[in-house]
Amino acid sequence: QHYFIQSNLSSVSMEEVTSSQQFLIFSIIASFLVSVLISFVYWLKNQKADQEETPQETPLTQKNENNGASSKITAKKPLPSKSGSGKKAGGGGRKMAPTSHPLYVNMLRGHTDTIQDMDLDQSGKLLATASSDGTVRIWFINHMEKGRDIKYTRIPLETAPCSVSISPDSKAVAVLLPATNSVEIYRLGKKPGDEASLVLTIDKLKGDLKDVAISPTGRFIMLSTVATNVYIYTLKGELLHVIDTAQIHNGQVSITPCNDMVAASGFTPEVHLWAVQFGKSATSSPFQQVQEAMDLSGHKSGVYSFSFSGDTRRAVTVSKDGTWRVFNIDVSWALNEDPKLICCGTMPEDGQAYVAMSQD
């Protein structure tokens, strides 16, 4: 009997110890889970606060100079102002200017979608913008004043344009429409708001069109494709010549600021230049031929971008190989004289690059 009582007491003690251990373990686990939950909630609050304070990045579409396809870059939206961020200034419903830079003058507003291309005429009085909203606007910027609306002519289109070019006399504008793979030429009015009239449509071309440009002399229109063709037309729609750039695909294709040369870059490590030759008369001379003039060579990989000085005596190129090169192209190319390298250097960062040379 004594042994039986002793055994029962031992069993009770073991059960109490086991229950105490279980309760202790449960308390530890519960405390740990509560701590994790509190930490997670605090982390979420910090993340939300950081997102509200960090500028958002907005994707913008931009033409890729290498393959003609659209590529995306990011532009940071400015942080909302803490004082009156939603207020409008000036009493006329105008939003606050996006910059406080001392050189800031005005903003061209009115498009409702991404602006795909712009072109400034030679006189500096007109600026054409082509937008995905299906319109082209010709802005009369010669009387631009700070804080005042800029007058313009609006050209509605059936599809969205991707490229635009103003004629040297500022009387016409060429618009490229990728959806129909065509180019439309409009005659401009003399005053802002005057209706622009469609005078020519160039279509039924082989290959997807990529860019359009009117030569500075007004003698021809250049149409480049995503593939390797470059079409040379008169402003009346007459096909003069088709250039095969032999680049596998066209990268940048443009016309030099003077002397009627077409330049093209692409897969190969050089920029090719062709001279579009006419008679000696400045206006009415007949077309003669397109002749290969020179190559801007020396890079080890494809050329991203190139640019010319205003007098077309200098040229600059930037390549995938991470280098840039400046050339003297004021040479007797008809006598097989090659361009001369002036200087070269390396880019501070890898990746896509664009280059521009000042007019002087």
PDB file of C-alpha atoms in Angstrom, residues 54-233:
ATOM      1  CA  THR A  54      10.928  58.073 -53.893  1.00  0.00           C
ATOM      2  CA  PRO A  55      10.336  59.556 -57.389  1.00  0.00           C
ATOM      3  CA  GLN A  56       8.428  57.194 -59.617  1.00  0.00           C
ATOM      4  CA  GLU A  57       9.901  56.096 -62.919  1.00  0.00           C
ATOM      5  CA  THR A  58       7.739  56.413 -65.984  1.00  0.00           C
ATOM      6  CA  PRO A  59       8.538  54.388 -69.125  1.00  0.00           C
ATOM      7  CA  LEU A  60       8.784  56.460 -72.260  1.00  0.00           C
ATOM      8  CA  THR A  61       8.994  55.151 -75.778  1.00  0.00           C
ATOM      9  CA  GLN A  62      11.831  56.257 -77.899  1.00  0.00           C
ATOM     10  CA  LYS A  63      13.163  55.219 -81.249  1.00  0.00           C
ATOM     11  CA  ASN A  64      16.105  52.816 -81.039  1.00  0.00           C
ATOM     12  CA  GLU A  65      18.779  54.036 -83.437  1.00  0.00           C
ATOM     13  CA  ASN A  66      20.239  50.583 -83.868  1.00  0.00           C
ATOM     14  CA  ASN A  67      17.366  48.439 -85.014  1.00  0.00           C
ATOM     15  CA  GLY A  68      14.434  50.748 -85.633  1.00  0.00           C
ATOM     16  CA  ALA A  69      12.400  49.185 -82.852  1.00  0.00           C
ATOM     17  CA  SER A  70      11.159  51.184 -79.944  1.00  0.00           C
ATOM     18  CA  SER A  71      13.175  51.042 -76.755  1.00  0.00           C
ATOM     19  CA  LYS A  72      12.248  52.248 -73.289  1.00  0.00           C
ATOM     20  CA  ILE A  73      14.009  54.786 -71.145  1.00  0.00           C
ATOM     21  CA  THR A  74      12.896  55.998 -67.766  1.00  0.00           C
ATOM     22  CA  ALA A  75      12.224  59.556 -66.758  1.00  0.00           C
ATOM     23  CA  LYS A  76      11.807  60.353 -63.098  1.00  0.00           C
ATOM     24  CA  LYS A  77       8.679  62.216 -62.147  1.00  0.00           C
ATOM     25  CA  PRO A  78       9.299  65.187 -59.875  1.00  0.00           C
ATOM     26  CA  LEU A  79       8.291  64.843 -56.256  1.00  0.00           C
ATOM     27  CA  PRO A  80       5.001  66.545 -55.386  1.00  0.00           C
ATOM     28  CA  SER A  81       5.432  69.859 -53.672  1.00  0.00           C
ATOM     29  CA  LYS A  82       4.684  69.800 -49.965  1.00  0.00           C
ATOM     30  CA  SER A  83       3.101  73.217 -50.129  1.00  0.00           C
ATOM     31  CA  GLY A  84       0.228  73.525 -52.585  1.00  0.00           C
ATOM     32  CA  SER A  85       1.203  70.588 -54.802  1.00  0.00           C
ATOM     33  CA  GLY A  86      -2.267  70.457 -56.266  1.00  0.00           C
ATOM     34  CA  LYS A  87      -2.680  74.201 -56.687  1.00  0.00           C
ATOM     35  CA  LYS A  88      -2.515  76.010 -59.994  1.00  0.00           C
ATOM     36  CA  ALA A  89      -0.707  79.228 -60.590  1.00  0.00           C
ATOM     37  CA  GLY A  90      -1.393  82.356 -62.546  1.00  0.00           C
ATOM     38  CA  GLY A  91      -5.159  82.351 -62.173  1.00  0.00           C
ATOM     39  CA  GLY A  92      -5.503  80.889 -65.665  1.00  0.00           C
ATOM     40  CA  GLY A  93      -5.424  77.240 -64.695  1.00  0.00           C
ATOM     41  CA  ARG A  94      -1.740  76.859 -65.590  1.00  0.00           C
ATOM     42  CA  LYS A  95       0.256  74.348 -63.578  1.00  0.00           C
ATOM     43  CA  MET A  96       3.504  75.244 -61.903  1.00  0.00           C
ATOM     44  CA  ALA A  97       6.524  75.253 -64.231  1.00  0.00           C
ATOM     45  CA  PRO A  98       8.462  71.971 -64.070  1.00  0.00           C
ATOM     46  CA  THR A  99      11.795  73.710 -63.624  1.00  0.00           C
ATOM     47  CA  SER A 100      13.242  76.721 -61.894  1.00  0.00           C
ATOM     48  CA  HIS A 101      16.263  76.888 -64.202  1.00  0.00           C
ATOM     49  CA  PRO A 102      17.101  80.491 -65.165  1.00  0.00           C
ATOM     50  CA  LEU A 103      17.076  79.572 -68.877  1.00  0.00           C
ATOM     51  CA  TYR A 104      13.596  78.056 -68.746  1.00  0.00           C
ATOM     52  CA  VAL A 105      11.192  79.953 -71.006  1.00  0.00           C
ATOM     53  CA  ASN A 106       7.998  78.045 -71.651  1.00  0.00           C
ATOM     54  CA  MET A 107       6.329  74.685 -72.207  1.00  0.00           C
ATOM     55  CA  LEU A 108       4.711  73.393 -75.388  1.00  0.00           C
ATOM     56  CA  ARG A 109       1.554  71.772 -74.053  1.00  0.00           C
ATOM     57  CA  GLY A 110      -1.468  70.275 -75.769  1.00  0.00           C
ATOM     58  CA  HIS A 111      -0.552  66.760 -76.919  1.00  0.00           C
ATOM     59  CA  THR A 112      -2.385  63.999 -75.074  1.00  0.00           C
ATOM     60  CA  ASP A 113       0.118  61.185 -75.625  1.00  0.00           C
ATOM     61  CA  THR A 114       3.842  60.552 -76.035  1.00  0.00           C
ATOM     62  CA  ILE A 115       5.779  62.853 -78.387  1.00  0.00           C
ATOM     63  CA  GLN A 116       7.684  60.560 -80.759  1.00  0.00           C
ATOM     64  CA  ASP A 117       9.717  63.080 -82.768  1.00  0.00           C
ATOM     65  CA  MET A 118      10.512  66.778 -83.171  1.00  0.00           C
ATOM     66  CA  ASP A 119      12.093  68.928 -85.873  1.00  0.00           C
ATOM     67  CA  LEU A 120      13.213  72.553 -85.779  1.00  0.00           C
ATOM     68  CA  ASP A 121      13.237  74.485 -89.035  1.00  0.00           C
ATOM     69  CA  GLN A 122      16.357  76.271 -90.254  1.00  0.00           C
ATOM     70  CA  SER A 123      15.041  79.713 -89.362  1.00  0.00           C
ATOM     71  CA  GLY A 124      14.379  78.704 -85.759  1.00  0.00           C
ATOM     72  CA  LYS A 125      10.820  80.025 -86.011  1.00  0.00           C
ATOM     73  CA  LEU A 126       8.905  76.735 -86.259  1.00  0.00           C
ATOM     74  CA  LEU A 127       9.043  73.516 -84.276  1.00  0.00           C
ATOM     75  CA  ALA A 128       7.152  70.419 -85.414  1.00  0.00           C
ATOM     76  CA  THR A 129       6.146  67.718 -82.933  1.00  0.00           C
ATOM     77  CA  ALA A 130       4.704  64.300 -83.824  1.00  0.00           C
ATOM     78  CA  SER A 131       2.683  62.557 -81.127  1.00  0.00           C
ATOM     79  CA  SER A 132       1.099  59.159 -80.520  1.00  0.00           C
ATOM     80  CA  ASP A 133      -2.206  60.997 -80.074  1.00  0.00           C
ATOM     81  CA  GLY A 134      -2.464  61.014 -83.883  1.00  0.00           C
ATOM     82  CA  THR A 135      -1.550  64.649 -84.479  1.00  0.00           C
ATOM     83  CA  VAL A 136       1.333  66.824 -85.613  1.00  0.00           C
ATOM     84  CA  ARG A 137       1.633  70.342 -84.232  1.00  0.00           C
ATOM     85  CA  ILE A 138       3.584  73.176 -85.809  1.00  0.00           C
ATOM     86  CA  TRP A 139       4.549  75.585 -83.034  1.00  0.00           C
ATOM     87  CA  PHE A 140       5.333  79.218 -83.850  1.00  0.00           C
ATOM     88  CA  ILE A 141       8.165  79.657 -81.361  1.00  0.00           C
ATOM     89  CA  ASN A 142       9.646  82.864 -82.786  1.00  0.00           C
ATOM     90  CA  HIS A 143       7.522  84.897 -80.341  1.00  0.00           C
ATOM     91  CA  MET A 144       7.865  82.658 -77.329  1.00  0.00           C
ATOM     92  CA  GLU A 145       7.318  84.525 -74.083  1.00  0.00           C
ATOM     93  CA  LYS A 146       7.441  83.227 -70.567  1.00  0.00           C
ATOM     94  CA  GLY A 147       4.054  82.282 -69.158  1.00  0.00           C
ATOM     95  CA  ARG A 148       2.109  82.797 -72.400  1.00  0.00           C
ATOM     96  CA  ASP A 149       0.470  80.169 -74.584  1.00  0.00           C
ATOM     97  CA  ILE A 150       2.340  79.456 -77.816  1.00  0.00           C
ATOM     98  CA  LYS A 151       0.366  79.592 -81.049  1.00  0.00           C
ATOM     99  CA  TYR A 152       0.345  76.519 -83.255  1.00  0.00           C
ATOM    100  CA  THR A 153      -1.202  74.755 -86.242  1.00  0.00           C
ATOM    101  CA  ARG A 154      -2.700  71.335 -85.538  1.00  0.00           C
ATOM    102  CA  ILE A 155      -2.611  68.625 -88.219  1.00  0.00           C
ATOM    103  CA  PRO A 156      -4.954  65.680 -87.450  1.00  0.00           C
ATOM    104  CA  LEU A 157      -3.879  62.326 -88.896  1.00  0.00           C
ATOM    105  CA  GLU A 158      -5.623  58.998 -89.431  1.00  0.00           C
ATOM    106  CA  THR A 159      -2.885  57.096 -87.544  1.00  0.00           C
ATOM    107  CA  ALA A 160      -0.110  57.972 -85.111  1.00  0.00           C
ATOM    108  CA  PRO A 161       3.086  59.407 -86.656  1.00  0.00           C
ATOM    109  CA  CYS A 162       6.605  58.434 -85.610  1.00  0.00           C
ATOM    110  CA  SER A 163       8.775  60.936 -87.531  1.00  0.00           C
ATOM    111  CA  VAL A 164       8.428  64.494 -88.825  1.00  0.00           C
ATOM    112  CA  SER A 165      10.550  66.892 -90.894  1.00  0.00           C
ATOM    113  CA  ILE A 166      10.059  70.546 -91.895  1.00  0.00           C
ATOM    114  CA  SER A 167      11.164  71.791 -95.311  1.00  0.00           C
ATOM    115  CA  PRO A 168      13.977  74.379 -95.408  1.00  0.00           C
ATOM    116  CA  ASP A 169      11.597  77.094 -96.621  1.00  0.00           C
ATOM    117  CA  SER A 170       9.210  76.300 -93.712  1.00  0.00           C
ATOM    118  CA  LYS A 171       6.325  75.870 -96.153  1.00  0.00           C
ATOM    119  CA  ALA A 172       5.868  72.088 -95.935  1.00  0.00           C
ATOM    120  CA  VAL A 173       6.167  69.235 -93.468  1.00  0.00           C
ATOM    121  CA  ALA A 174       6.741  65.518 -94.086  1.00  0.00           C
ATOM    122  CA  VAL A 175       5.124  63.011 -91.703  1.00  0.00           C
ATOM    123  CA  LEU A 176       5.876  59.279 -91.479  1.00  0.00           C
ATOM    124  CA  LEU A 177       2.939  56.996 -90.588  1.00  0.00           C
ATOM    125  CA  PRO A 178       4.169  53.515 -89.606  1.00  0.00           C
ATOM    126  CA  ALA A 179       0.681  51.944 -89.487  1.00  0.00           C
ATOM    127  CA  THR A 180       0.210  52.533 -93.228  1.00  0.00           C
ATOM    128  CA  ASN A 181       3.955  52.487 -94.031  1.00  0.00           C
ATOM    129  CA  SER A 182       3.594  55.790 -95.843  1.00  0.00           C
ATOM    130  CA  VAL A 183       4.774  59.401 -95.808  1.00  0.00           C
ATOM    131  CA  GLU A 184       2.420  62.359 -96.163  1.00  0.00           C
ATOM    132  CA  ILE A 185       3.509  65.855 -97.237  1.00  0.00           C
ATOM    133  CA  TYR A 186       1.463  68.815 -95.991  1.00  0.00           C
ATOM    134  CA  ARG A 187       1.610  72.398 -97.165  1.00  0.00           C
ATOM    135  CA  LEU A 188       1.540  74.823 -94.235  1.00  0.00           C
ATOM    136  CA  GLY A 189      -0.396  78.048 -93.962  1.00  0.00           C
ATOM    137  CA  LYS A 190       1.219  81.384 -93.269  1.00  0.00           C
ATOM    138  CA  LYS A 191      -0.449  82.003 -89.918  1.00  0.00           C
ATOM    139  CA  PRO A 192      -0.971  79.915 -86.791  1.00  0.00           C
ATOM    140  CA  GLY A 193      -4.209  77.987 -87.019  1.00  0.00           C
ATOM    141  CA  ASP A 194      -4.328  78.000 -90.827  1.00  0.00           C
ATOM    142  CA  GLU A 195      -5.366  74.616 -92.148  1.00  0.00           C
ATOM    143  CA  ALA A 196      -2.535  72.480 -93.560  1.00  0.00           C
ATOM    144  CA  SER A 197      -3.373  70.807 -96.869  1.00  0.00           C
ATOM    145  CA  LEU A 198      -2.249  67.311 -97.903  1.00  0.00           C
ATOM    146  CA  VAL A 199      -0.380  67.603-101.207  1.00  0.00           C
ATOM    147  CA  LEU A 200       1.427  64.254-101.573  1.00  0.00           C
ATOM    148  CA  THR A 201       1.381  60.688-100.231  1.00  0.00           C
ATOM    149  CA  ILE A 202       4.294  58.296-100.769  1.00  0.00           C
ATOM    150  CA  ASP A 203       3.380  54.665-100.112  1.00  0.00           C
ATOM    151  CA  LYS A 204       3.674  51.096-101.451  1.00  0.00           C
ATOM    152  CA  LEU A 205       7.312  50.896-100.415  1.00  0.00           C
ATOM    153  CA  LYS A 206       9.221  47.698 -99.717  1.00  0.00           C
ATOM    154  CA  GLY A 207      10.322  47.369 -96.121  1.00  0.00           C
ATOM    155  CA  ASP A 208       9.043  48.976 -92.940  1.00  0.00           C
ATOM    156  CA  LEU A 209       9.772  52.701 -92.898  1.00  0.00           C
ATOM    157  CA  LYS A 210      11.768  54.076 -89.996  1.00  0.00           C
ATOM    158  CA  ASP A 211      12.565  57.757 -90.571  1.00  0.00           C
ATOM    159  CA  VAL A 212      11.919  60.673 -92.915  1.00  0.00           C
ATOM    160  CA  ALA A 213      13.923  63.845 -93.553  1.00  0.00           C
ATOM    161  CA  ILE A 214      13.844  66.695 -96.061  1.00  0.00           C
ATOM    162  CA  SER A 215      17.254  67.800 -97.297  1.00  0.00           C
ATOM    163  CA  PRO A 216      18.423  71.284 -96.184  1.00  0.00           C
ATOM    164  CA  THR A 217      18.474  72.386 -99.828  1.00  0.00           C
ATOM    165  CA  GLY A 218      14.912  71.164-100.359  1.00  0.00           C
ATOM    166  CA  ARG A 219      15.928  69.085-103.362  1.00  0.00           C
ATOM    167  CA  PHE A 220      14.915  65.662-102.070  1.00  0.00           C
ATOM    168  CA  ILE A 221      13.247  63.633 -99.322  1.00  0.00           C
ATOM    169  CA  MET A 222      15.042  60.753 -97.635  1.00  0.00           C
ATOM    170  CA  LEU A 223      13.043  57.729 -96.424  1.00  0.00           C
ATOM    171  CA  SER A 224      14.921  55.063 -94.465  1.00  0.00           C
ATOM    172  CA  THR A 225      13.696  51.560 -93.667  1.00  0.00           C
ATOM    173  CA  VAL A 226      14.342  49.205 -90.767  1.00  0.00           C
ATOM    174  CA  ALA A 227      16.168  46.909 -93.188  1.00  0.00           C
ATOM    175  CA  THR A 228      18.880  48.324 -95.482  1.00  0.00           C
ATOM    176  CA  ASN A 229      17.073  50.500 -98.030  1.00  0.00           C
ATOM    177  CA  VAL A 230      17.130  54.301 -98.169  1.00  0.00           C
ATOM    178  CA  TYR A 231      14.780  55.901-100.710  1.00  0.00           C
ATOM    179  CA  ILE A 232      15.524  59.260-102.339  1.00  0.00           C
ATOM    180  CA  TYR A 233      12.421  61.108-103.611  1.00  0.00           C
TER     181      TYR A 233
END
